[in-house]
Amino acid sequence: MTIAGQRELERALGVPVTAWRRPGEFHNQHFRADGIFVKVLDNPVCHRHAIQAAPLAEELVPRTPRLLGHGELGPDRWWLSYEWVELAPFDPTPEAVETAGEMLGRLHRASAGLDLGAQLEPLELRTEIEHRLSVLDRIDADAAARVRKVLTAFDGVELTGEPVLLHGDVHWKNFGVDDDGAIWWFDWEDAGYGHPLLDFGELAAFPLSEPAVREDFLRGYHRHAGPVYPWPEAMSLVRLHTATGVLVYALARDLPKFARQGHALLDALETP
């Protein structure tokens, strides 16, 4: 962000801010102010999802930073401000992984049966894949063709069941630990309303690919929510959705690490 852009953000917030870098590879820009964490996005859909999901997340999740404000910085930048919570990175010990699974299970159980269609955007798996493919066509036509070829192997596979509030990006990077050792959950920019299996896409692709980690996570999840994982064909379709999303995000923003992850996911789905 330019100096002028930062000054505009400060005017919107009414306080001075300083740039703050989260560990890892991120395209969004992060800032700190007194008691405030600020994220500047280049995607209006993610901005809208975060605003829609925040009231529900604050009600249904034991520990998630409160959304304090939001706004627009022009035609291509949007901001979200949250209460600042001092958090250390999530350490995936067996106990912590089980607690994270329990948090997801509680969220799905608490939101099942709620009529959230008027508050959240519905996420239907095949519709979402097709939407992502329409974008990938313009970025990497070869990758899009590969996704379509894999997709044909899952003709007739559908997800049925009660929709829930979805976090949309469940991964260790979106959990943190406070000074008392309590786990917090944040980043609701990909939230929506749909089948609970959709929240296992990134998890299945990376940390839950290890059997011991998967067992710990599902032990916590199934303490509160019904079994949803694994369904081999449905889970593969969800992973294809994840791979397509990772490729679109990474290639559009020139993030090589994420692009490699997307290609690795796609490679695995192409392997018999």
mmCIF file of C-alpha atoms in Angstrom:
data_model
loop_
_atom_site.group_PDB
_atom_site.id
_atom_site.type_symbol
_atom_site.label_atom_id
_atom_site.label_comp_id
_atom_site.label_asym_id
_atom_site.label_seq_id
_atom_site.Cartn_x
_atom_site.Cartn_y
_atom_site.Cartn_z
ATOM 1 C CA MET A 1 0.000 0.000 0.000
ATOM 2 C CA THR A 2 1.244 3.474 -0.828
ATOM 3 C CA ILE A 3 1.744 6.174 1.788
ATOM 4 C CA ALA A 4 -1.368 7.894 0.436
ATOM 5 C CA GLY A 5 -3.317 4.649 0.805
ATOM 6 C CA GLN A 6 -2.161 4.235 4.388
ATOM 7 C CA ARG A 7 -3.183 7.808 5.173
ATOM 8 C CA GLU A 8 -6.622 7.092 3.714
ATOM 9 C CA LEU A 9 -6.898 4.013 5.935
ATOM 10 C CA GLU A 10 -5.936 6.097 8.962
ATOM 11 C CA ARG A 11 -8.614 8.645 8.117
ATOM 12 C CA ALA A 12 -11.203 5.863 7.858
ATOM 13 C CA LEU A 13 -10.178 4.390 11.211
ATOM 14 C CA GLY A 14 -9.526 7.690 12.957
ATOM 15 C CA VAL A 15 -6.207 6.407 14.377
ATOM 16 C CA PRO A 16 -2.623 5.990 13.108
ATOM 17 C CA VAL A 17 -1.614 2.526 11.914
ATOM 18 C CA THR A 18 1.647 0.698 11.317
ATOM 19 C CA ALA A 19 2.250 -2.093 8.820
ATOM 20 C CA TRP A 20 2.376 -5.522 10.425
ATOM 21 C CA ARG A 21 3.596 -8.712 8.784
ATOM 22 C CA ARG A 22 2.095 -12.063 9.687
ATOM 23 C CA PRO A 23 4.454 -15.006 9.270
ATOM 24 C CA GLY A 24 3.864 -16.727 5.951
ATOM 25 C CA GLU A 25 2.981 -15.807 2.379
ATOM 26 C CA PHE A 26 -0.038 -13.504 2.179
ATOM 27 C CA HIS A 27 -1.383 -11.185 -0.467
ATOM 28 C CA ASN A 28 -3.606 -9.119 1.824
ATOM 29 C CA GLN A 29 -2.002 -6.296 3.805
ATOM 30 C CA HIS A 30 -2.077 -6.182 7.583
ATOM 31 C CA PHE A 31 -1.804 -3.264 9.988
ATOM 32 C CA ARG A 32 -1.864 -2.612 13.708
ATOM 33 C CA ALA A 33 -3.249 0.243 15.739
ATOM 34 C CA ASP A 34 -3.879 0.659 19.442
ATOM 35 C CA GLY A 35 -5.940 -2.415 20.331
ATOM 36 C CA ILE A 36 -6.854 -3.021 16.681
ATOM 37 C CA PHE A 37 -5.813 -5.406 13.928
ATOM 38 C CA VAL A 38 -6.619 -4.222 10.383
ATOM 39 C CA LYS A 39 -6.689 -6.225 7.174
ATOM 40 C CA VAL A 40 -6.863 -4.605 3.727
ATOM 41 C CA LEU A 41 -8.337 -6.828 1.002
ATOM 42 C CA ASP A 42 -8.448 -6.648 -2.776
ATOM 43 C CA ASN A 43 -11.515 -8.908 -3.028
ATOM 44 C CA PRO A 44 -14.998 -7.492 -2.362
ATOM 45 C CA VAL A 45 -16.492 -10.996 -2.068
ATOM 46 C CA CYS A 46 -14.165 -11.894 0.821
ATOM 47 C CA HIS A 47 -14.946 -8.534 2.422
ATOM 48 C CA ARG A 48 -18.668 -9.238 2.172
ATOM 49 C CA HIS A 49 -18.340 -12.789 3.511
ATOM 50 C CA ALA A 50 -16.410 -11.607 6.577
ATOM 51 C CA ILE A 51 -19.051 -8.990 7.384
ATOM 52 C CA GLN A 52 -21.875 -11.489 6.925
ATOM 53 C CA ALA A 53 -20.274 -14.190 9.059
ATOM 54 C CA ALA A 54 -18.869 -12.022 11.875
ATOM 55 C CA PRO A 55 -22.051 -11.762 14.011
ATOM 56 C CA LEU A 56 -22.633 -15.516 13.784
ATOM 57 C CA ALA A 57 -18.999 -16.392 14.455
ATOM 58 C CA GLU A 58 -18.915 -14.151 17.517
ATOM 59 C CA GLU A 59 -22.059 -15.886 18.812
ATOM 60 C CA LEU A 60 -21.178 -19.502 17.974
ATOM 61 C CA VAL A 61 -17.373 -19.671 18.365
ATOM 62 C CA PRO A 62 -15.967 -19.514 21.914
ATOM 63 C CA ARG A 63 -13.003 -17.322 20.970
ATOM 64 C CA THR A 64 -12.827 -15.244 17.796
ATOM 65 C CA PRO A 65 -11.740 -11.588 17.565
ATOM 66 C CA ARG A 66 -14.685 -9.196 17.318
ATOM 67 C CA LEU A 67 -15.186 -7.313 14.074
ATOM 68 C CA LEU A 68 -15.014 -3.627 15.005
ATOM 69 C CA GLY A 69 -15.527 -1.957 11.643
ATOM 70 C CA HIS A 70 -15.278 -2.215 7.883
ATOM 71 C CA GLY A 71 -15.245 0.020 4.856
ATOM 72 C CA GLU A 72 -14.035 0.795 1.357
ATOM 73 C CA LEU A 73 -10.778 2.492 0.385
ATOM 74 C CA GLY A 74 -11.626 3.051 -3.252
ATOM 75 C CA PRO A 75 -12.629 0.912 -6.215
ATOM 76 C CA ASP A 76 -10.214 -1.948 -5.449
ATOM 77 C CA ARG A 77 -9.457 -1.971 -1.701
ATOM 78 C CA TRP A 78 -11.593 -2.813 1.325
ATOM 79 C CA TRP A 79 -10.721 -2.916 5.026
ATOM 80 C CA LEU A 80 -11.764 -4.887 8.081
ATOM 81 C CA SER A 81 -10.801 -3.969 11.655
ATOM 82 C CA TYR A 82 -10.815 -6.452 14.534
ATOM 83 C CA GLU A 83 -10.020 -6.290 18.215
ATOM 84 C CA TRP A 84 -6.349 -7.032 18.735
ATOM 85 C CA VAL A 85 -5.677 -10.293 20.571
ATOM 86 C CA GLU A 86 -2.068 -11.230 21.275
ATOM 87 C CA LEU A 87 -1.734 -14.700 19.782
ATOM 88 C CA ALA A 88 1.129 -17.115 19.260
ATOM 89 C CA PRO A 89 1.093 -19.436 16.222
ATOM 90 C CA PHE A 90 -0.940 -22.612 16.586
ATOM 91 C CA ASP A 91 1.208 -25.589 17.600
ATOM 92 C CA PRO A 92 -0.418 -28.782 16.244
ATOM 93 C CA THR A 93 0.155 -30.970 19.279
ATOM 94 C CA PRO A 94 -2.345 -33.849 19.619
ATOM 95 C CA GLU A 95 -4.268 -31.978 22.324
ATOM 96 C CA ALA A 96 -4.404 -28.747 20.307
ATOM 97 C CA VAL A 97 -5.478 -30.559 17.129
ATOM 98 C CA GLU A 98 -8.273 -32.296 19.037
ATOM 99 C CA THR A 99 -9.419 -28.937 20.442
ATOM 100 C CA ALA A 100 -9.451 -27.418 16.930
ATOM 101 C CA GLY A 101 -11.576 -30.338 15.747
ATOM 102 C CA GLU A 102 -13.903 -29.780 18.667
ATOM 103 C CA MET A 103 -14.271 -26.103 17.744
ATOM 104 C CA LEU A 104 -15.263 -27.001 14.174
ATOM 105 C CA GLY A 105 -17.664 -29.667 15.420
ATOM 106 C CA ARG A 106 -19.297 -27.215 17.811
ATOM 107 C CA LEU A 107 -19.693 -24.655 15.010
ATOM 108 C CA HIS A 108 -21.328 -27.152 12.670
ATOM 109 C CA ARG A 109 -23.618 -28.554 15.354
ATOM 110 C CA ALA A 110 -24.685 -25.127 16.614
ATOM 111 C CA SER A 111 -25.448 -23.804 13.117
ATOM 112 C CA ALA A 112 -27.191 -26.920 11.761
ATOM 113 C CA GLY A 113 -30.915 -26.346 11.506
ATOM 114 C CA LEU A 114 -30.583 -22.564 11.543
ATOM 115 C CA ASP A 115 -32.094 -20.849 8.532
ATOM 116 C CA LEU A 116 -29.013 -18.912 7.468
ATOM 117 C CA GLY A 117 -29.834 -18.576 3.788
ATOM 118 C CA ALA A 118 -30.859 -14.943 4.190
ATOM 119 C CA GLN A 119 -27.659 -14.048 6.076
ATOM 120 C CA LEU A 120 -24.973 -16.023 4.259
ATOM 121 C CA GLU A 121 -24.201 -16.905 0.684
ATOM 122 C CA PRO A 122 -24.955 -20.562 -0.089
ATOM 123 C CA LEU A 123 -21.960 -22.605 -1.236
ATOM 124 C CA GLU A 124 -22.943 -25.424 -3.602
ATOM 125 C CA LEU A 125 -19.959 -27.572 -4.483
ATOM 126 C CA ARG A 126 -20.329 -27.991 -8.247
ATOM 127 C CA THR A 127 -21.456 -24.402 -8.745
ATOM 128 C CA GLU A 128 -18.389 -23.199 -6.853
ATOM 129 C CA ILE A 129 -16.054 -25.405 -8.899
ATOM 130 C CA GLU A 130 -17.530 -24.130 -12.158
ATOM 131 C CA HIS A 131 -17.182 -20.539 -10.993
ATOM 132 C CA ARG A 132 -13.533 -21.087 -10.097
ATOM 133 C CA LEU A 133 -12.960 -22.806 -13.427
ATOM 134 C CA SER A 134 -14.327 -19.800 -15.303
ATOM 135 C CA VAL A 135 -11.619 -17.713 -13.647
ATOM 136 C CA LEU A 136 -8.889 -20.338 -14.086
ATOM 137 C CA ASP A 137 -9.684 -20.499 -17.815
ATOM 138 C CA ARG A 138 -8.384 -16.938 -18.141
ATOM 139 C CA ILE A 139 -5.274 -17.517 -16.015
ATOM 140 C CA ASP A 140 -4.082 -21.020 -16.918
ATOM 141 C CA ALA A 141 -6.139 -22.811 -19.568
ATOM 142 C CA ASP A 142 -4.055 -25.996 -19.278
ATOM 143 C CA ALA A 143 -4.715 -26.282 -15.537
ATOM 144 C CA ALA A 144 -8.415 -25.609 -16.134
ATOM 145 C CA ALA A 145 -8.550 -28.425 -18.686
ATOM 146 C CA ARG A 146 -6.930 -30.781 -16.192
ATOM 147 C CA VAL A 147 -9.492 -29.856 -13.531
ATOM 148 C CA ARG A 148 -12.361 -30.497 -15.957
ATOM 149 C CA LYS A 149 -10.937 -33.902 -16.846
ATOM 150 C CA VAL A 150 -10.773 -34.890 -13.155
ATOM 151 C CA LEU A 151 -14.262 -33.478 -12.593
ATOM 152 C CA THR A 152 -15.774 -35.877 -15.149
ATOM 153 C CA ALA A 153 -14.661 -38.802 -12.965
ATOM 154 C CA PHE A 154 -17.092 -37.624 -10.287
ATOM 155 C CA ASP A 155 -20.254 -37.335 -12.382
ATOM 156 C CA GLY A 156 -23.175 -38.209 -10.132
ATOM 157 C CA VAL A 157 -21.326 -37.545 -6.872
ATOM 158 C CA GLU A 158 -23.290 -35.056 -4.787
ATOM 159 C CA LEU A 159 -23.240 -33.837 -1.197
ATOM 160 C CA THR A 160 -26.524 -34.235 0.636
ATOM 161 C CA GLY A 161 -27.277 -33.236 4.191
ATOM 162 C CA GLU A 162 -28.096 -30.304 6.420
ATOM 163 C CA PRO A 163 -26.186 -27.094 5.592
ATOM 164 C CA VAL A 164 -24.157 -25.346 8.287
ATOM 165 C CA LEU A 165 -22.101 -22.208 8.793
ATOM 166 C CA LEU A 166 -18.795 -22.857 7.022
ATOM 167 C CA HIS A 167 -15.550 -21.164 7.983
ATOM 168 C CA GLY A 168 -14.330 -21.858 4.451
ATOM 169 C CA ASP A 169 -10.582 -21.875 5.148
ATOM 170 C CA VAL A 170 -9.955 -24.244 8.052
ATOM 171 C CA HIS A 171 -6.217 -24.612 8.473
ATOM 172 C CA TRP A 172 -3.713 -24.273 11.291
ATOM 173 C CA LYS A 173 -2.698 -20.778 10.103
ATOM 174 C CA ASN A 174 -6.159 -19.513 11.078
ATOM 175 C CA PHE A 175 -5.881 -20.653 14.702
ATOM 176 C CA GLY A 176 -3.788 -18.938 17.363
ATOM 177 C CA VAL A 177 -3.026 -19.362 21.058
ATOM 178 C CA ASP A 178 -3.352 -16.644 23.705
ATOM 179 C CA ASP A 179 -1.227 -16.129 26.823
ATOM 180 C CA ASP A 180 -3.463 -18.468 28.817
ATOM 181 C CA GLY A 181 -3.056 -21.279 26.292
ATOM 182 C CA ALA A 182 -6.596 -20.930 24.908
ATOM 183 C CA ILE A 183 -7.088 -21.456 21.176
ATOM 184 C CA TRP A 184 -8.676 -18.698 19.074
ATOM 185 C CA TRP A 185 -10.126 -19.040 15.583
ATOM 186 C CA PHE A 186 -10.155 -16.212 13.039
ATOM 187 C CA ASP A 187 -10.286 -15.198 9.329
ATOM 188 C CA TRP A 188 -13.913 -15.598 8.175
ATOM 189 C CA GLU A 189 -13.421 -14.135 4.699
ATOM 190 C CA ASP A 190 -14.304 -17.400 2.944
ATOM 191 C CA ALA A 191 -17.313 -18.150 5.140
ATOM 192 C CA GLY A 192 -20.586 -19.365 3.715
ATOM 193 C CA TYR A 193 -23.499 -21.726 4.160
ATOM 194 C CA GLY A 194 -23.288 -25.290 2.897
ATOM 195 C CA HIS A 195 -22.446 -28.939 3.506
ATOM 196 C CA PRO A 196 -20.062 -29.483 6.460
ATOM 197 C CA LEU A 197 -17.680 -31.556 4.340
ATOM 198 C CA LEU A 198 -16.666 -28.360 2.530
ATOM 199 C CA ASP A 199 -14.788 -27.275 5.661
ATOM 200 C CA PHE A 200 -12.515 -30.320 5.327
ATOM 201 C CA GLY A 201 -11.055 -29.401 1.929
ATOM 202 C CA GLU A 202 -7.776 -27.788 2.960
ATOM 203 C CA LEU A 203 -7.520 -29.958 6.059
ATOM 204 C CA ALA A 204 -7.742 -33.172 4.064
ATOM 205 C CA ALA A 205 -5.204 -31.902 1.574
ATOM 206 C CA PHE A 206 -2.521 -31.066 4.120
ATOM 207 C CA PRO A 207 -2.550 -31.663 7.914
ATOM 208 C CA LEU A 208 -5.250 -34.366 7.976
ATOM 209 C CA SER A 209 -3.414 -36.403 5.369
ATOM 210 C CA GLU A 210 -1.406 -37.751 8.317
ATOM 211 C CA PRO A 211 -3.458 -40.555 9.953
ATOM 212 C CA ALA A 212 -2.505 -39.699 13.542
ATOM 213 C CA VAL A 213 -3.371 -36.009 13.081
ATOM 214 C CA ARG A 214 -6.648 -36.920 11.355
ATOM 215 C CA GLU A 215 -7.587 -39.220 14.243
ATOM 216 C CA ASP A 216 -6.943 -36.482 16.819
ATOM 217 C CA PHE A 217 -8.919 -33.883 14.874
ATOM 218 C CA LEU A 218 -11.890 -36.159 14.182
ATOM 219 C CA ARG A 219 -12.000 -37.292 17.806
ATOM 220 C CA GLY A 220 -12.696 -33.698 18.780
ATOM 221 C CA TYR A 221 -15.020 -33.042 15.843
ATOM 222 C CA HIS A 222 -17.185 -36.121 16.394
ATOM 223 C CA ARG A 223 -17.613 -35.254 20.043
ATOM 224 C CA HIS A 224 -20.095 -32.627 18.848
ATOM 225 C CA ALA A 225 -20.979 -33.296 15.189
ATOM 226 C CA GLY A 226 -21.954 -36.337 13.170
ATOM 227 C CA PRO A 227 -19.484 -38.219 10.964
ATOM 228 C CA VAL A 228 -18.753 -36.456 7.666
ATOM 229 C CA TYR A 229 -15.251 -37.668 6.819
ATOM 230 C CA PRO A 230 -14.038 -39.577 4.942
ATOM 231 C CA TRP A 231 -16.386 -40.238 2.055
ATOM 232 C CA PRO A 232 -13.817 -41.236 -0.583
ATOM 233 C CA GLU A 233 -15.556 -39.920 -3.709
ATOM 234 C CA ALA A 234 -17.169 -36.890 -2.085
ATOM 235 C CA MET A 235 -13.940 -36.016 -0.297
ATOM 236 C CA SER A 236 -12.030 -36.149 -3.591
ATOM 237 C CA LEU A 237 -14.554 -33.790 -5.139
ATOM 238 C CA VAL A 238 -14.117 -31.405 -2.202
ATOM 239 C CA ARG A 239 -10.334 -31.602 -2.638
ATOM 240 C CA LEU A 240 -10.765 -30.740 -6.327
ATOM 241 C CA HIS A 241 -12.724 -27.674 -5.233
ATOM 242 C CA THR A 242 -9.840 -26.772 -2.911
ATOM 243 C CA ALA A 243 -7.178 -27.343 -5.585
ATOM 244 C CA THR A 244 -9.018 -25.133 -8.069
ATOM 245 C CA GLY A 245 -9.399 -22.374 -5.482
ATOM 246 C CA VAL A 246 -5.731 -22.512 -4.498
ATOM 247 C CA LEU A 247 -4.660 -22.291 -8.139
ATOM 248 C CA VAL A 248 -6.943 -19.329 -8.868
ATOM 249 C CA TYR A 249 -5.781 -17.452 -5.766
ATOM 250 C CA ALA A 250 -2.082 -18.198 -6.223
ATOM 251 C CA LEU A 251 -1.755 -17.724 -9.973
ATOM 252 C CA ALA A 252 -3.760 -14.489 -10.021
ATOM 253 C CA ARG A 253 -1.519 -13.023 -7.314
ATOM 254 C CA ASP A 254 1.827 -14.566 -8.309
ATOM 255 C CA LEU A 255 2.252 -16.570 -5.081
ATOM 256 C CA PRO A 256 4.576 -19.426 -6.099
ATOM 257 C CA LYS A 257 4.322 -21.389 -2.841
ATOM 258 C CA PHE A 258 0.526 -21.581 -3.006
ATOM 259 C CA ALA A 259 0.665 -22.364 -6.715
ATOM 260 C CA ARG A 260 2.904 -25.360 -6.031
ATOM 261 C CA GLN A 261 0.441 -26.581 -3.415
ATOM 262 C CA GLY A 262 -2.433 -26.272 -5.897
ATOM 263 C CA HIS A 263 -0.549 -28.200 -8.564
ATOM 264 C CA ALA A 264 0.412 -30.886 -6.033
ATOM 265 C CA LEU A 265 -3.238 -31.310 -5.082
ATOM 266 C CA LEU A 266 -4.248 -31.592 -8.708
ATOM 267 C CA ASP A 267 -1.415 -34.072 -9.408
ATOM 268 C CA ALA A 268 -2.639 -36.294 -6.554
ATOM 269 C CA LEU A 269 -6.216 -36.266 -7.850
ATOM 270 C CA GLU A 270 -5.029 -37.253 -11.333
ATOM 271 C CA THR A 271 -3.098 -40.242 -9.959
ATOM 272 C CA PRO A 272 -5.155 -43.465 -10.018
#
